[in-house]
Coordinates of C-alpha atoms and ligand atoms in Angstrom, one line a residue:
X180 CA -0.1 0.0 0.1
X181 CA 1.3 3.4 -0.9
X182 CA 1.8 5.6 2.1
X183 CA -1.2 8.3 2.7
X184 CA 1.0 11.4 1.3
X185 CA -0.2 14.8 1.2
X186 CA -3.8 14.9 3.0
X187 CA -3.3 18.7 4.0
X188 CA -3.7 21.0 0.9
X189 CA -7.7 20.0 0.1
X190 CA -10.2 21.9 -1.8
X191 CA -12.5 23.1 1.2
X192 CA -14.3 25.0 -0.8
X193 CA -12.6 25.2 -4.3
X194 CA -12.6 28.9 -5.9
X195 CA -11.5 30.2 -8.7
X196 CA -10.9 26.9 -10.4
X197 CA -9.7 27.0 -14.3
X198 CA -9.2 23.7 -14.8
X199 CA -9.8 20.0 -13.5
X200 CA -7.6 17.4 -13.5
X201 CA -9.4 13.7 -12.7
X202 CA -6.9 11.3 -10.8
X203 CA -3.9 11.9 -9.7
X204 CA -1.4 9.4 -11.8
X205 CA 1.7 10.2 -13.3
X206 CA -0.6 11.8 -16.3
X207 CA -2.5 13.8 -14.1
X208 CA -0.1 15.1 -12.3
X209 CA 2.1 15.9 -14.8
X210 CA -0.5 18.0 -16.6
X211 CA -1.3 19.5 -13.4
X212 CA 1.7 21.1 -13.5
X213 CA 1.7 22.1 -16.7
X214 CA -1.5 24.1 -16.2
X215 CA -0.8 25.6 -12.7
X216 CA 1.4 28.3 -13.9
X217 CA -1.6 29.5 -16.4
X218 CA -4.3 28.4 -14.2
X219 CA -5.5 27.3 -10.9
X220 CA -5.9 23.7 -10.9
X221 CA -8.4 21.4 -8.6
X222 CA -6.6 17.5 -8.4
X223 CA -9.4 14.9 -7.3
X224 CA -8.5 11.7 -7.0
X225 CA -10.5 8.7 -5.5
X226 CA -8.3 7.7 -2.9
X227 CA -5.2 8.9 -1.0
X228 CA -2.8 10.6 -3.7
X229 CA -0.8 8.1 -3.9
X230 CA -3.5 5.3 -4.5
X231 CA -3.3 4.9 -8.4
X232 CA -1.8 2.5 -11.2
X233 CA 1.1 4.4 -11.4
X234 CA 2.4 3.9 -8.0
X235 CA 2.2 0.1 -8.0
X236 CA 4.5 0.2 -11.5
X237 CA 7.6 -1.7 -11.1
X238 CA 10.0 -2.4 -13.6
X239 CA 10.5 0.8 -14.9
X240 CA 10.3 3.2 -17.8
X241 CA 11.3 2.9 -20.9
X242 CA 13.4 6.1 -22.3
X243 CA 15.6 6.2 -25.2
X244 CA 19.2 6.8 -24.1
X245 CA 21.5 9.6 -25.6
X246 CA 22.5 7.7 -28.8
X247 CA 20.7 8.8 -31.5
X248 CA 19.7 5.8 -32.8
X249 CA 18.2 4.8 -29.5
X250 CA 15.2 7.1 -30.4
X251 CA 14.8 5.4 -33.7
X252 CA 14.9 2.1 -31.9
X253 CA 12.8 2.6 -29.7
X254 CA 9.9 3.7 -32.4
X255 CA 10.7 0.4 -34.0
X256 CA 10.4 -1.8 -31.0
X257 CA 7.0 0.3 -30.1
X258 CA 5.8 -0.4 -33.5
X259 CA 6.8 -3.8 -33.5
X260 CA 4.8 -4.6 -30.2
X261 CA 2.2 -3.2 -31.3
X262 CA 1.3 -6.0 -34.0
X263 CA 0.0 -3.5 -37.0
X264 CA -2.2 -1.1 -35.1
X265 CA -0.1 1.5 -33.6
X266 CA -0.4 4.8 -34.7
X267 CA 3.1 5.9 -35.9
X268 CA 2.6 9.9 -35.2
X269 CA 1.8 9.0 -31.5
X270 CA 4.7 6.6 -31.2
X271 CA 6.6 9.1 -32.7
X272 CA 6.0 12.1 -30.2
X273 CA 6.2 9.3 -27.6
X274 CA 9.7 8.6 -28.6
X275 CA 10.9 11.8 -29.3
X276 CA 9.5 13.8 -26.2
X277 CA 10.3 11.2 -24.2
X278 CA 13.7 11.9 -23.0
X279 CA 13.3 15.8 -22.2
X280 CA 10.4 14.8 -20.0
X281 CA 12.3 12.2 -18.0
X282 CA 15.2 14.8 -17.5
X283 CA 12.6 17.4 -16.8
X284 CA 11.4 14.9 -13.9
X285 CA 14.8 13.8 -12.5
X286 CA 15.8 17.8 -12.1
X287 CA 11.9 18.1 -10.1
X288 CA 13.6 15.1 -8.2
X289 CA 13.0 11.8 -8.9
X290 CA 15.7 9.6 -8.3
X291 CA 16.7 6.9 -10.6
X292 CA 19.0 3.6 -9.9
X293 CA 22.6 4.3 -10.6
X294 CA 26.1 3.0 -11.2
X295 CA 28.4 5.8 -10.0
X296 CA 26.3 8.6 -11.7
X297 CA 25.4 6.7 -14.9
X298 CA 22.0 5.9 -15.0
X299 CA 21.2 2.3 -14.8
X300 CA 19.4 0.7 -17.7
X301 CA 17.3 -2.6 -18.2
X302 CA 15.8 -4.8 -20.6
X303 CA 12.4 -5.8 -21.0
X304 CA 10.0 -8.0 -23.2
X305 CA 10.4 -6.9 -27.0
X306 CA 13.0 -3.9 -26.3
X307 CA 16.1 -4.3 -28.4
X308 CA 18.2 -2.9 -26.1
X309 CA 18.3 -1.7 -22.4
X310 CA 16.7 1.5 -22.2
X311 CA 14.5 1.3 -19.0
X312 CA 15.1 3.1 -15.9
X313 CA 14.1 1.8 -12.6
X314 CA 13.9 3.4 -9.3
X315 CA 14.5 1.4 -5.8
X316 CA 15.1 -1.4 -7.9
X317 CA 11.4 -2.3 -8.6
X318 CA 9.6 0.5 -7.3
X319 CA 9.7 2.8 -10.1
X320 CA 6.1 3.9 -10.4
X321 CA 6.0 4.7 -6.6
X322 CA 9.4 7.1 -6.7
X323 CA 7.6 8.7 -9.7
X324 CA 4.7 9.5 -7.9
X325 CA 6.4 11.0 -4.9
X326 CA 8.6 13.3 -7.2
X327 CA 5.7 14.4 -8.5
X328 CA 3.2 14.5 -5.8
X329 CA 5.9 16.8 -3.9
X330 CA 6.6 19.2 -6.6
X331 CA 2.8 19.4 -7.4
X332 CA 2.0 20.1 -3.8
X333 CA 4.5 22.7 -3.8
X334 CA 2.8 24.9 -6.0
X335 CA 0.5 27.8 -5.2
X336 CA -2.2 27.1 -7.3
X337 CA -2.8 23.5 -7.1
X338 CA -5.3 21.9 -4.8
X339 CA -6.1 18.7 -4.2
X340 CA -9.7 17.0 -3.6
X341 CA -8.5 13.5 -2.4
X342 CA -11.0 10.4 -1.7
X343 CA -13.5 12.2 -4.1
X344 CA -15.0 9.9 -7.0
X345 CA -15.9 11.7 -10.2
X346 CA -19.9 10.6 -11.4
X347 CA -20.7 12.3 -14.1
X348 CA -19.7 15.4 -16.9
X349 CA -21.9 18.4 -17.5
X350 CA -22.2 19.4 -20.9
X351 CA -23.8 22.6 -22.3
X352 CA -24.9 21.0 -26.3
X353 CA -21.3 19.0 -27.0
X354 CA -19.0 21.3 -24.9
X355 CA -18.3 19.8 -21.7
X356 CA -18.6 22.2 -18.8
X357 CA -17.7 20.8 -15.5
X358 CA -18.3 18.0 -13.3
X359 CA -20.3 16.0 -10.6
X360 CA -18.1 15.1 -7.6
X361 CA -18.9 12.8 -4.8
X362 CA -16.9 13.1 -1.6
X363 CA -16.5 10.6 1.2
X364 CA -18.8 12.0 3.5
X365 CA -21.6 11.2 0.3
X366 CA -21.9 15.4 -0.4
X367 CA -21.7 15.5 -3.8
X368 CA -20.4 18.6 -5.9
X369 CA -20.9 20.4 -9.3
X370 CA -17.8 22.2 -10.4
X371 CA -17.9 24.0 -13.1
X372 CA -13.9 24.3 -15.3
X373 CA -12.2 25.8 -18.3
X374 CA -11.2 22.4 -19.5
X375 CA -11.1 19.2 -17.8
X376 CA -8.8 16.3 -18.3
X377 CA -9.5 12.7 -17.6
X378 CA -6.5 10.8 -16.4
X379 CA -8.2 8.0 -14.2
X380 CA -5.7 5.4 -15.6
X381 CA -7.1 2.0 -16.4
X382 CA -9.9 -0.6 -15.8
X383 CA -8.5 -3.9 -14.6
X384 CA -10.8 -4.6 -12.2
X385 CA -13.3 -4.9 -14.9
X386 CA -11.6 -8.7 -14.7
X387 CA -11.6 -10.9 -11.7
X388 CA -7.5 -11.8 -12.3
X389 CA -6.2 -8.4 -12.3
X390 CA -2.4 -6.7 -11.2
X391 CA -4.6 -3.2 -10.6
X392 CA -5.2 -1.8 -7.3
X393 CA -8.9 -1.8 -6.7
X394 CA -9.5 2.2 -7.5
X395 CA -8.8 0.8 -11.1
X396 CA -12.2 0.6 -12.1
X397 CA -12.2 3.0 -15.5
X398 CA -14.9 5.8 -14.0
X399 CA -13.2 8.5 -16.3
X400 CA -13.7 6.4 -19.2
X401 CA -17.1 5.6 -18.3
X402 CA -18.5 9.3 -17.4
X403 CA -16.6 10.1 -20.8
X404 CA -18.7 7.9 -22.6
X405 CA -22.0 8.7 -21.1
X406 CA -21.4 11.9 -21.9
X407 CA -21.2 11.0 -25.5
X408 CA -17.2 10.7 -26.2
X409 CA -16.0 8.4 -28.3
X410 CA -13.5 5.2 -26.9
X411 CA -11.0 3.8 -28.9
X412 CA -9.5 -0.2 -29.4
X413 CA -11.7 -1.4 -25.8
X414 CA -10.9 -4.7 -27.3
X415 CA -6.9 -4.4 -26.6
X416 CA -6.5 -5.3 -22.7
X417 CA -3.3 -5.8 -22.2
X418 CA -2.4 -9.5 -19.7
X419 CA 0.6 -9.3 -18.0
X420 CA 2.0 -12.9 -18.1
X421 CA 3.5 -13.1 -14.8
X422 CA 1.5 -12.3 -11.7
X423 CA 1.8 -14.5 -8.7
X424 CA -0.6 -16.8 -8.7
X425 CA -0.6 -18.6 -5.2
X426 CA -3.8 -19.5 -3.8
X427 CA -5.3 -17.1 -1.7
X428 CA -2.3 -14.5 -2.2
X429 CA -2.8 -11.4 -4.2
X430 CA -2.2 -10.9 -7.6
X431 CA 1.2 -9.3 -7.0
X432 CA 2.8 -8.3 -10.2
X433 CA 6.2 -10.5 -11.1
X434 CA 7.5 -8.0 -12.8
X435 CA 8.8 -8.2 -16.3
X436 CA 12.3 -6.9 -15.3
X437 CA 13.0 -10.1 -13.8
X438 CA 13.2 -11.5 -17.2
X439 CA 15.0 -8.7 -18.8
X440 CA 17.9 -10.0 -16.2
X441 CA 17.7 -13.4 -17.3
X442 CA 14.7 -15.2 -15.5
X443 CA 13.4 -18.3 -17.4
X444 CA 9.8 -19.8 -17.9
X445 CA 9.2 -22.9 -16.8
X446 CA 6.0 -25.3 -17.2
X447 CA 4.5 -27.8 -14.5
X448 CA 7.0 -30.4 -15.8
X449 CA 9.9 -28.4 -15.6
X450 CA 10.4 -27.4 -19.2
X451 CA 11.5 -24.0 -20.6
X452 CA 8.7 -23.7 -23.5
X453 CA 9.1 -20.1 -24.5
X454 CA 11.1 -21.4 -27.6
X455 CA 8.4 -23.3 -28.9
X456 CA 6.5 -20.3 -29.3
X457 CA 8.9 -17.0 -30.2
X458 CA 12.6 -16.8 -31.0
X459 CA 13.0 -14.2 -28.5
X460 CA 11.5 -16.5 -25.9
X461 CA 11.0 -15.1 -22.6
X462 CA 11.4 -11.5 -23.7
X463 CA 9.1 -11.9 -26.3
X464 CA 6.2 -9.2 -27.1
X465 CA 3.9 -9.4 -24.1
X466 CA 0.9 -10.9 -25.5
X467 CA 3.1 -13.5 -27.0
X468 CA 3.9 -15.0 -23.3
X469 CA 1.0 -14.4 -21.9
X470 CA -1.3 -16.9 -24.4
X471 CA 2.3 -19.4 -24.1
X472 CA 1.6 -19.4 -20.4
X473 CA -2.0 -19.6 -20.8
X474 CA -1.3 -22.7 -23.1
X475 CA 1.0 -24.2 -21.0
X476 CA -1.0 -23.7 -17.6
X477 CA -3.9 -26.2 -19.0
X478 CA -3.2 -30.1 -17.5
X479 CA -4.0 -33.0 -18.6
X480 CA -6.9 -32.9 -16.6
X481 CA -8.0 -29.5 -17.6
X482 CA -7.2 -27.6 -14.9
X483 CA -5.3 -24.5 -14.9
X484 CA -1.7 -25.1 -13.0
X485 CA 0.7 -22.2 -12.7
X486 CA 3.9 -21.9 -14.8
X487 CA 7.1 -21.1 -13.2
X488 CA 9.5 -18.5 -13.1
X489 CA 12.8 -19.5 -12.3
X490 CA 15.9 -17.3 -11.3
X491 CA 17.8 -19.9 -9.4
X492 CA 20.7 -19.9 -12.4
X493 CA 21.5 -15.9 -12.2
X494 CA 24.4 -14.9 -10.4
X495 CA 26.3 -12.0 -11.5
X496 CA 23.5 -10.0 -9.2
X497 CA 22.1 -10.1 -5.9
X498 CA 18.5 -10.7 -6.9
X499 CA 17.4 -9.1 -3.1
X500 CA 18.8 -5.9 -3.7
X501 CA 17.9 -5.8 -7.4
X502 CA 14.4 -6.3 -6.5
X503 CA 13.7 -5.6 -2.9
X504 CA 9.8 -4.9 -2.9
X505 CA 9.3 -8.2 -4.9
X506 CA 12.0 -10.3 -2.8
X507 CA 9.9 -9.5 0.3
X508 CA 6.7 -10.0 -1.1
X509 CA 8.3 -13.3 -1.9
X510 CA 9.5 -13.7 2.1
X511 CA 6.0 -13.1 3.3
X512 CA 4.7 -16.3 1.0
X513 CA 7.7 -18.0 2.2
X514 CA 9.5 -18.1 -1.1
X515 CA 13.2 -16.9 -1.7
X516 CA 13.9 -15.0 -5.1
X517 CA 16.7 -16.5 -5.9
X518 CA 16.2 -20.3 -4.8
X519 CA 12.6 -21.0 -5.3
X520 CA 10.5 -21.2 -8.5
X521 CA 8.0 -18.9 -8.2
X522 CA 4.4 -19.8 -9.4
X523 CA 3.0 -17.1 -11.9
X524 CA -0.3 -17.0 -14.2
X525 CA -1.2 -14.2 -16.7
X526 CA -3.6 -11.4 -15.3
X527 CA -5.8 -7.9 -16.6
X528 CA -2.6 -5.4 -16.5
X529 CA -3.5 -2.6 -18.7
X530 CA -5.8 -1.2 -21.1
X531 CA -4.8 -0.2 -24.7
X532 CA -8.0 1.2 -25.6
X533 CA -9.8 4.5 -24.0
X534 CA -11.0 7.7 -24.5
X535 CA -10.2 8.6 -28.1
X536 CA -8.2 11.6 -28.1
X537 CA -6.1 13.1 -30.8
X538 CA -2.3 13.5 -30.2
X539 CA -2.7 16.8 -27.6
X540 CA -5.5 14.8 -25.5
X541 CA -8.2 16.0 -26.9
X542 CA -11.4 14.6 -27.1
X543 CA -14.1 14.4 -29.3
X544 CA -16.1 16.4 -26.9
X545 CA -15.2 20.3 -26.5
X546 CA -13.6 21.2 -23.2
X547 CA -13.0 17.6 -22.0
X548 CA -9.3 16.4 -23.1
X549 CA -7.7 12.8 -21.8
X550 CA -4.4 11.6 -20.7
X551 CA -2.2 8.4 -20.0
X552 CA -4.0 4.9 -19.7
X553 CA -7.7 6.3 -19.7
X554 CA -7.0 7.7 -23.1
X555 CA -6.5 6.0 -26.5
X556 CA -4.0 7.9 -28.8
X557 CA -3.2 4.7 -30.6
X558 CA 0.3 4.3 -29.1
X559 CA 0.3 0.9 -28.1
X560 CA -2.0 0.1 -30.9
X561 CA -2.9 -3.5 -30.2
X562 CA -0.6 -4.4 -27.4
X563 CA 1.6 -1.9 -25.5
X564 CA 5.5 -2.4 -25.4
X565 CA 6.9 -3.3 -22.0
X566 CA 7.5 -0.2 -19.7
X567 CA 6.0 2.8 -22.1
X568 CA 3.0 3.8 -20.1
X569 CA 4.9 5.8 -17.6
X570 CA 6.5 7.2 -20.4
X571 CA 3.1 8.0 -22.1
X572 CA 1.7 9.3 -18.8
X573 CA 4.4 12.0 -18.5
X574 CA 4.5 12.6 -22.4
X575 CA 0.7 13.1 -23.5
X576 CA -0.4 14.5 -19.8
X577 CA 2.2 17.4 -21.0
X578 CA 1.0 17.9 -24.2
X579 CA -2.9 17.9 -23.0
X580 CA -2.5 20.3 -20.9
X581 CA -0.7 23.1 -23.2
X582 CA -3.6 22.1 -25.7
X583 CA -6.1 22.4 -22.5
X584 CA -4.2 26.3 -22.1
X585 CA -4.5 26.6 -26.1
X586 CA -8.0 25.9 -26.9
X587 CA -9.5 27.7 -23.6
X588 CA -8.7 31.5 -23.6
X589 CA -8.8 32.6 -19.9
X590 CA -11.5 35.2 -20.5
X591 CA -13.6 32.0 -20.4
X592 CA -12.9 31.4 -16.4
X593 CA -16.4 29.8 -15.6
X594 CA -18.3 30.4 -12.2
X595 CA -18.2 28.4 -9.6
X596 CA -21.3 26.6 -9.1
X597 CA -20.3 25.7 -5.4
X598 CA -23.8 23.1 -4.9
X599 CA -22.7 21.3 -1.9
X600 CA -25.8 19.1 -1.8
X601 CA -26.8 16.8 1.1
X602 CA -26.8 12.9 0.3
X603 CA -31.0 12.3 -1.3
X604 CA -32.3 10.3 1.5
X605 CA -34.3 7.2 -0.4
X606 CA -36.1 4.2 0.5
X607 CA -33.1 1.8 -0.2
X608 CA -30.7 1.7 2.8
X609 CA -26.7 1.8 2.3
X610 CA -25.9 -1.3 3.5
X611 CA -28.4 -3.3 1.4
X612 CA -27.2 -1.8 -1.7
X613 CA -24.0 -2.7 -0.5
X614 CA -24.6 -6.2 -0.5
X615 CA -26.0 -6.5 -3.8
X616 CA -23.5 -4.9 -5.3
X617 CA -21.0 -7.2 -3.2
X618 CA -22.5 -10.0 -5.2
X619 CA -23.4 -8.4 -8.7
X620 CA -19.2 -6.8 -9.4
X621 CA -17.5 -9.9 -8.4
X622 CA -20.1 -11.8 -11.0
X623 CA -19.5 -9.2 -13.8
X624 CA -15.6 -9.8 -12.8
X625 CA -15.4 -13.2 -13.6
X626 CA -17.7 -13.1 -16.6
X627 CA -15.6 -10.9 -18.2
X628 CA -12.3 -13.3 -17.2
X629 CA -14.4 -16.2 -18.4
X630 CA -15.9 -14.6 -21.7
X631 CA -13.5 -12.0 -22.6
X632 CA -10.2 -12.9 -21.1
X633 CA -7.0 -14.1 -23.2
X634 CA -8.6 -16.1 -25.5
X635 CA -12.2 -15.4 -26.6
X636 CA -14.3 -16.5 -29.5
X637 CA -18.1 -14.9 -30.8
X638 CA -20.1 -17.9 -28.5
X639 CA -18.1 -16.8 -24.9
X640 CA -18.7 -13.3 -26.0
X641 CA -22.3 -13.2 -26.5
X642 CA -22.8 -15.0 -23.0
X643 CA -20.6 -12.3 -21.5
X644 CA -22.8 -9.8 -23.3
X645 CA -25.8 -11.5 -21.9
X646 CA -24.4 -12.0 -18.6
X647 CA -23.2 -7.9 -18.3
X648 CA -26.6 -7.1 -19.7
X649 CA -28.5 -8.5 -16.9
X650 CA -25.9 -7.2 -14.1
X651 CA -25.7 -3.8 -15.7
X652 CA -29.8 -3.6 -15.6
X653 CA -29.6 -4.9 -11.7
X654 CA -27.1 -2.3 -10.8
X655 CA -29.7 0.4 -12.9
X656 CA -32.2 -0.8 -10.8
X657 CA -30.4 -0.2 -7.3
X658 CA -29.3 3.3 -8.6
X659 CA -32.8 4.1 -8.9
X660 CA -33.2 3.8 -5.1
X661 CA -30.2 4.3 -3.8
X662 CA -28.2 7.3 -2.5
X663 CA -24.8 8.2 -4.5
X664 CA -21.7 6.3 -3.2
X665 CA -18.7 5.0 -4.7
X666 CA -19.2 1.6 -4.7
X667 CA -22.6 2.4 -6.6
X668 CA -20.5 4.8 -9.0
X669 CA -17.9 2.0 -9.5
X670 CA -20.2 -0.7 -10.6
X671 CA -22.0 1.4 -13.1
X672 CA -18.0 2.4 -14.6
X673 CA -17.6 -1.2 -14.6
X674 CA -20.4 -2.0 -16.2
X675 CA -19.9 0.4 -19.5
X676 CA -16.3 -0.5 -19.5
X677 CA -17.2 -4.4 -19.6
X678 CA -19.6 -3.9 -22.7
X679 CA -17.3 -1.4 -24.4
X680 CA -14.6 -4.4 -24.3
X681 CA -17.2 -7.0 -25.6
X682 CA -19.0 -5.1 -27.8
X683 CA -15.4 -3.7 -29.6
X684 CA -14.0 -7.6 -28.9
X685 CA -17.2 -9.0 -31.1
X686 CA -16.9 -6.3 -33.7
X687 CA -13.2 -7.4 -34.3
X688 CA -13.5 -11.1 -36.4
X689 CA -9.7 -11.2 -36.3
X690 CA -6.9 -11.9 -33.6
X691 CA -4.1 -8.8 -33.2
X692 CA -2.0 -8.3 -30.3
X693 CA -4.1 -8.7 -26.7
X694 CA -7.0 -9.8 -28.7
X695 CA -7.1 -13.2 -29.6
X696 CA -9.8 -14.6 -31.3
X697 CA -10.1 -18.9 -31.9
X698 CA -12.6 -18.1 -34.0
X699 CA -10.4 -15.9 -36.2
X700 CA -6.7 -17.0 -35.3
X701 CA -5.4 -14.4 -38.0
X702 CA -4.7 -10.6 -39.0
X703 CA -6.9 -9.7 -41.2
X704 CA -5.4 -7.0 -42.3
X705 CA -7.9 -5.9 -45.3
X706 CA -10.7 -5.1 -43.0
X707 CA -9.0 -4.7 -39.5
X708 CA -5.7 -2.8 -39.4
X709 CA -7.5 -0.2 -38.1
X710 CA -8.7 1.2 -34.9
X711 CA -12.5 0.3 -33.3
X712 CA -14.4 3.4 -32.5
X713 CA -16.7 2.2 -29.6
X714 CA -19.6 4.7 -28.7
X715 CA -22.9 4.3 -26.4
X716 CA -24.9 6.1 -29.0
X717 CA -23.8 3.9 -32.2
X718 CA -23.0 0.8 -33.5
X719 CA -18.6 -0.1 -33.2
X720 CA -17.2 1.1 -36.4
X721 CA -13.4 1.2 -37.6
X722 CA -11.0 4.0 -38.5
X723 CA -7.9 4.5 -40.0
X724 CA -4.8 6.6 -38.0
Ligands
SIN1550 C1 6.5 -4.8 -14.8 O1 7.1 -4.6 -14.3 O2 6.7 -5.7 -15.4 C2 5.9 -3.8 -15.5 C3 5.8 -2.9 -16.4 C4 4.8 -2.5 -17.7 O3 3.8 -2.9 -17.5 O4 5.2 -1.8 -18.3

C-alpha cells in the first residue's frame, strides 16, 4: 500500500477553479504541473494521492538513451510490439519527447537507480536494447509518484481533493463544462471549469484476475462515454504474463524486469517452453508470452496449473537487492527469489484502449481532454511495449495540458457553482445496496475473465454480453433507489467498460495483439488494420489513423 501522502492541502471550498484534473497518477500530475503555471488547478482523486496504477508500476520507464539511434530503435520496437496497429505519429511523439520529459522529472527530484552517477538501464520484453530506467530496484512507479506529488504539492495554484469520485460530466450542447464529484461523506459537488482532463487510469478491476489496485475501475472512461465521447480500441486489454499465482495470495506483479535480468519460464514439467512460441523466448512481446503461459498452464485434467519464473541460475546480480519489493513480498509467502520457483499466471494489467484522443489529449467532446491509460492515442496499438506507459503519462499529460491552455482562453474562466448538496434520502438503505453490489460486481468480473479474457470467441463474447447486460440492469435498478455512493459509481463504470470491451471484441473478427479470437486466429489486415471506435449511441465502427 502506498503511504498516505499529502492530506493537508485539500479543497474546502474551491474558488476560482480554472482547470479540473481527474486522477492523480503520472498523467494527471504531470498535466497539473503544466497547467498551474497559467491557472488554478484542482486535482480530484478517489483515494489518497498516491493510490494509483502509477504507484504500483514496478519494472520501469522506457526511454531512449542519448544515442540518437536509440530513439529510432525505440520507435521501431514500439511499432513492432503493437502488432500492426500503432499510430506512428503518436509513437514518434512518445519516443522523441520522452527523453526531455524524463530529464525534467529528474530535475524535479525523481531519483532513478545509478551506478557511479550513470543511469542504469535494464531490458524488458520486445525491447532491442536495455533502455528501461528503474528506481529503488522495482519501485519505479512509486518514485515517480512521490516526486510528482511533492512537486505539485509545492505549487501554490494546485489544490487536491482526495477521496473524491467523479460521477458525471456536465455539458452544454456538445461542450463539456464541468463535473459532478462525490466526496467520501456522500456530499456531491458540481464544479465548472475552463477545461477538464480525465487521467483516471485503467480498469483492471473489470476482470477477476488483475494486477491493478481496487481503484482501477475505469470511472473516467465511463463518464466520458456517458457524456458522448468516443472510446477507441477497447478490445485490447493487456494481460501481464507473470502475476503471482498462489492460492489465496494477491495477484502481485512479478515484474517483466525479472525476465529482463535473465529469469526463465518453466511449465509444471520443469521445461523451458518459450522456444516453442517465439525466437525472443522469455523476452517475446507480452501478448505472446501471456498466451504461451495460458496454454502451458492447462493440465492433462483440464485444470489450470501455474507456470514458474526461475531465477536460480542468476549469479551476476544480487536479486534481493535488485528486486527488494518482489523479494520481500515473496518472503511473506515463504519463497526466496533466488532459490525457489515462483508460481505465475497471466492477469489483466493495462488497457491499450480508452477515450479516443488526438495527439494533444483532445477527446471528441470540446472542453474534455484525456491522457495516460484512460486515453487512447493509438500509441500502443494492439499490444503495449513494456514500460512505455509511465512515459506515455508524462509525455501526453504535458501535451494535453498545453492544449487545454491553448484551446480555452483565460477569459473563459467559469463561475463556480458551489452546490454542495446533502446526500439524497432514499428508500433503499446503504447496507442493502452494498450487499447487492458485493454480489453483482464479482459476477461481472468473473464473467469478463471467463468470456473476454486472453482467448475469446463469438460464443463466449455473446455469453458475456448477455450476463453483463443483466448485471447492468440489476445495478441500474439499484441506482434508481439508492443514495449516490462510490461503490455504486464504480459498479456502473465497470458495466460501461465491460460493455465497451465485449462489443468491440465481438466486432473485431480477427486476432491481433492482446485480442485473440480462437474463431478468427489470424490477422485480417484488409478489414482490421484499423482502430475500433465505440460509443454508447452507435454500433462499433473502424477508423484508420
Ligand atoms: C512490469 O514491471 O513488468 C510492468 C511494466 C509495464 O507494465 O510496462
